[in-house]
Amino acid sequence: MTRKQRRLTLIGCALVVLAIAAGLVLNALRDSIVFFSTPSMVAEKHLGPGKRFRLGGLVEQGSLKRGDNLAVTFTVDDGGATLPVAYKGILPDLFREGQGVVAEGALDASGVFRADTVLAKHDETYMPKDVADALKKQGHWKDDYGAKPSASAAPTQGAVR
């Protein structure tokens, strides 16, 4: 074998090893590549108890219940399905009913999502594209979510006539 053939063989073997390593990594991360799941996705996938994931959607109106020792239960809705959530801890200041939320945790055996982290969305302007698309498809999207206030609606302070 000439020097050039050995070099090409070595480069070819390195590329094969790199491709196999990339394939193994992508296969291992296949289920966790999704940023979060909506309640409809959870129902479709039939996720089992104990599997960690992020749940995103809107906090359903009238579902927030506070218990003892910072225990809170609420329901996350995406317009197609709902999922009860239990959380123990201090909720973010922006957390409220009708507002977007992302919770991280796992389902328990009774089908309740046990969250260990709850993040409130600032407003729907910053909503992930998947959630916005799901809300638009189900008719829950408001056209003024991303709208900026018009100049004519701004108050005129200090105007003297």
Short mmCIF file of C-alpha atoms in Angstrom, two decimals:
data_model
loop_
_atom_site.label_atom_id
_atom_site.label_comp_id
_atom_site.label_asym_id
_atom_site.label_seq_id
_atom_site.Cartn_x
_atom_site.Cartn_y
_atom_site.Cartn_z
CA MET A 1 0.00 0.00 0.00
CA THR A 2 1.25 3.41 -0.86
CA ARG A 3 1.32 6.31 1.53
CA LYS A 4 -1.63 7.99 -0.23
CA GLN A 5 -3.76 4.82 -0.02
CA ARG A 6 -3.04 4.44 3.72
CA ARG A 7 -4.03 8.07 4.32
CA LEU A 8 -7.31 7.64 2.39
CA THR A 9 -8.06 4.41 4.26
CA LEU A 10 -7.45 6.13 7.60
CA ILE A 11 -9.69 9.06 6.65
CA GLY A 12 -12.40 6.67 5.45
CA CYS A 13 -12.28 4.68 8.70
CA ALA A 14 -12.42 7.88 10.75
CA LEU A 15 -15.51 9.03 8.82
CA VAL A 16 -17.21 5.67 9.39
CA VAL A 17 -16.48 5.80 13.14
CA LEU A 18 -17.75 9.39 13.29
CA ALA A 19 -20.96 8.45 11.44
CA ILE A 20 -21.58 5.52 13.81
CA ALA A 21 -20.99 7.74 16.86
CA ALA A 22 -23.37 10.42 15.52
CA GLY A 23 -26.00 7.76 14.82
CA LEU A 24 -25.74 6.36 18.34
CA VAL A 25 -26.03 9.83 19.92
CA LEU A 26 -29.07 10.75 17.81
CA ASN A 27 -30.71 7.42 18.60
CA ALA A 28 -30.16 7.93 22.34
CA LEU A 29 -31.59 11.46 22.22
CA ARG A 30 -34.50 10.60 19.92
CA ASP A 31 -37.23 10.98 22.60
CA SER A 32 -35.72 13.94 24.45
CA ILE A 33 -35.09 16.17 21.42
CA VAL A 34 -38.63 17.60 21.68
CA PHE A 35 -38.58 20.73 23.86
CA PHE A 36 -41.91 19.97 25.46
CA SER A 37 -45.19 18.12 24.96
CA THR A 38 -48.73 19.45 25.05
CA PRO A 39 -51.52 17.55 26.85
CA SER A 40 -52.78 16.31 23.46
CA MET A 41 -49.32 14.92 22.64
CA VAL A 42 -49.17 13.18 26.03
CA ALA A 43 -52.55 11.55 25.37
CA GLU A 44 -51.50 10.46 21.87
CA LYS A 45 -48.14 9.03 22.94
CA HIS A 46 -49.58 7.24 26.00
CA LEU A 47 -46.55 8.21 28.08
CA GLY A 48 -46.00 5.90 31.02
CA PRO A 49 -45.51 6.88 34.65
CA GLY A 50 -42.03 8.04 35.64
CA LYS A 51 -40.90 9.29 32.21
CA ARG A 52 -39.65 12.88 32.56
CA PHE A 53 -40.72 15.51 30.05
CA ARG A 54 -41.76 19.15 29.79
CA LEU A 55 -45.44 19.98 29.59
CA GLY A 56 -46.58 23.19 27.90
CA GLY A 57 -49.94 24.85 27.47
CA LEU A 58 -52.32 27.30 29.12
CA VAL A 59 -53.43 27.17 32.76
CA GLU A 60 -57.14 26.41 32.59
CA GLN A 61 -59.49 29.05 34.05
CA GLY A 62 -60.87 28.05 37.46
CA SER A 63 -58.50 25.11 37.92
CA LEU A 64 -55.95 26.67 40.31
CA LYS A 65 -56.23 25.28 43.86
CA ARG A 66 -53.79 26.08 46.64
CA GLY A 67 -53.18 23.63 49.48
CA ASP A 68 -51.05 23.42 52.60
CA ASN A 69 -47.26 23.87 52.58
CA LEU A 70 -47.08 25.55 49.13
CA ALA A 71 -48.89 22.65 47.43
CA VAL A 72 -50.69 23.74 44.26
CA THR A 73 -52.81 21.89 41.73
CA PHE A 74 -53.96 23.21 38.37
CA THR A 75 -54.88 21.95 34.94
CA VAL A 76 -52.91 22.57 31.75
CA ASP A 77 -55.00 22.88 28.58
CA ASP A 78 -54.04 23.07 24.92
CA GLY A 79 -57.55 23.24 23.50
CA GLY A 80 -57.62 19.54 22.65
CA ALA A 81 -56.89 17.88 25.95
CA THR A 82 -56.22 18.75 29.58
CA LEU A 83 -53.77 17.33 32.09
CA PRO A 84 -53.88 17.82 35.87
CA VAL A 85 -50.65 19.12 37.41
CA ALA A 86 -49.50 18.95 41.03
CA TYR A 87 -46.63 21.15 42.21
CA LYS A 88 -45.11 21.92 45.59
CA GLY A 89 -43.16 25.14 45.80
CA ILE A 90 -43.29 28.83 45.09
CA LEU A 91 -44.93 29.68 41.77
CA PRO A 92 -43.45 32.38 39.51
CA ASP A 93 -44.88 35.89 39.86
CA LEU A 94 -46.32 35.80 36.33
CA PHE A 95 -48.18 32.51 36.94
CA ARG A 96 -51.97 32.85 36.70
CA GLU A 97 -55.00 31.23 35.10
CA GLY A 98 -55.28 31.68 31.35
CA GLN A 99 -51.52 32.28 31.06
CA GLY A 100 -48.98 30.09 29.27
CA VAL A 101 -46.92 27.71 31.39
CA VAL A 102 -44.16 25.14 30.96
CA ALA A 103 -43.79 22.55 33.74
CA GLU A 104 -41.07 19.94 34.02
CA GLY A 105 -41.64 16.63 35.78
CA ALA A 106 -43.22 13.20 35.25
CA LEU A 107 -46.59 11.50 35.29
CA ASP A 108 -47.49 9.44 38.33
CA ALA A 109 -49.47 6.17 38.31
CA SER A 110 -52.81 8.02 38.63
CA GLY A 111 -52.17 10.17 35.53
CA VAL A 112 -51.34 13.39 37.39
CA PHE A 113 -48.29 15.31 36.16
CA ARG A 114 -45.99 15.83 39.19
CA ALA A 115 -44.00 18.96 38.38
CA ASP A 116 -40.75 19.85 40.08
CA THR A 117 -40.27 23.05 38.04
CA VAL A 118 -42.89 25.51 36.81
CA LEU A 119 -42.08 28.36 34.42
CA ALA A 120 -44.66 31.02 33.60
CA LYS A 121 -44.68 32.56 30.15
CA HIS A 122 -44.32 36.35 30.01
CA ASP A 123 -47.02 36.62 27.37
CA GLU A 124 -48.02 34.83 24.22
CA THR A 125 -45.60 36.92 22.13
CA TYR A 126 -42.81 34.66 23.44
CA MET A 127 -44.76 31.42 23.06
CA PRO A 128 -42.93 28.57 21.31
CA LYS A 129 -43.97 28.14 17.68
CA ASP A 130 -45.39 24.64 18.27
CA VAL A 131 -47.75 25.87 21.00
CA ALA A 132 -48.78 28.94 18.98
CA ASP A 133 -49.52 26.74 15.96
CA ALA A 134 -51.53 24.30 18.10
CA LEU A 135 -53.56 27.16 19.61
CA LYS A 136 -54.20 28.67 16.16
CA LYS A 137 -55.35 25.31 14.81
CA GLN A 138 -57.77 24.81 17.72
CA GLY A 139 -59.17 28.35 17.57
CA HIS A 140 -57.73 29.60 20.88
CA TRP A 141 -55.32 32.08 19.31
CA LYS A 142 -56.11 35.77 19.70
CA ASP A 143 -55.02 37.97 16.81
CA ASP A 144 -53.79 40.69 19.15
CA TYR A 145 -51.17 38.48 20.92
CA GLY A 146 -48.32 39.85 18.85
CA ALA A 147 -49.83 43.24 17.99
CA LYS A 148 -48.13 46.40 19.10
CA PRO A 149 -50.27 49.25 20.44
CA SER A 150 -51.14 51.80 17.80
CA ALA A 151 -49.99 55.42 18.04
CA SER A 152 -53.58 56.65 18.11
CA ALA A 153 -54.29 54.58 21.23
CA ALA A 154 -51.41 56.15 23.16
CA PRO A 155 -52.56 58.67 25.77
CA THR A 156 -51.61 62.27 25.19
CA GLN A 157 -50.29 63.49 28.49
CA GLY A 158 -49.76 67.13 29.11
CA ALA A 159 -51.60 68.26 25.99
CA VAL A 160 -53.12 71.70 26.52
CA ARG A 161 -55.69 73.19 24.19
#
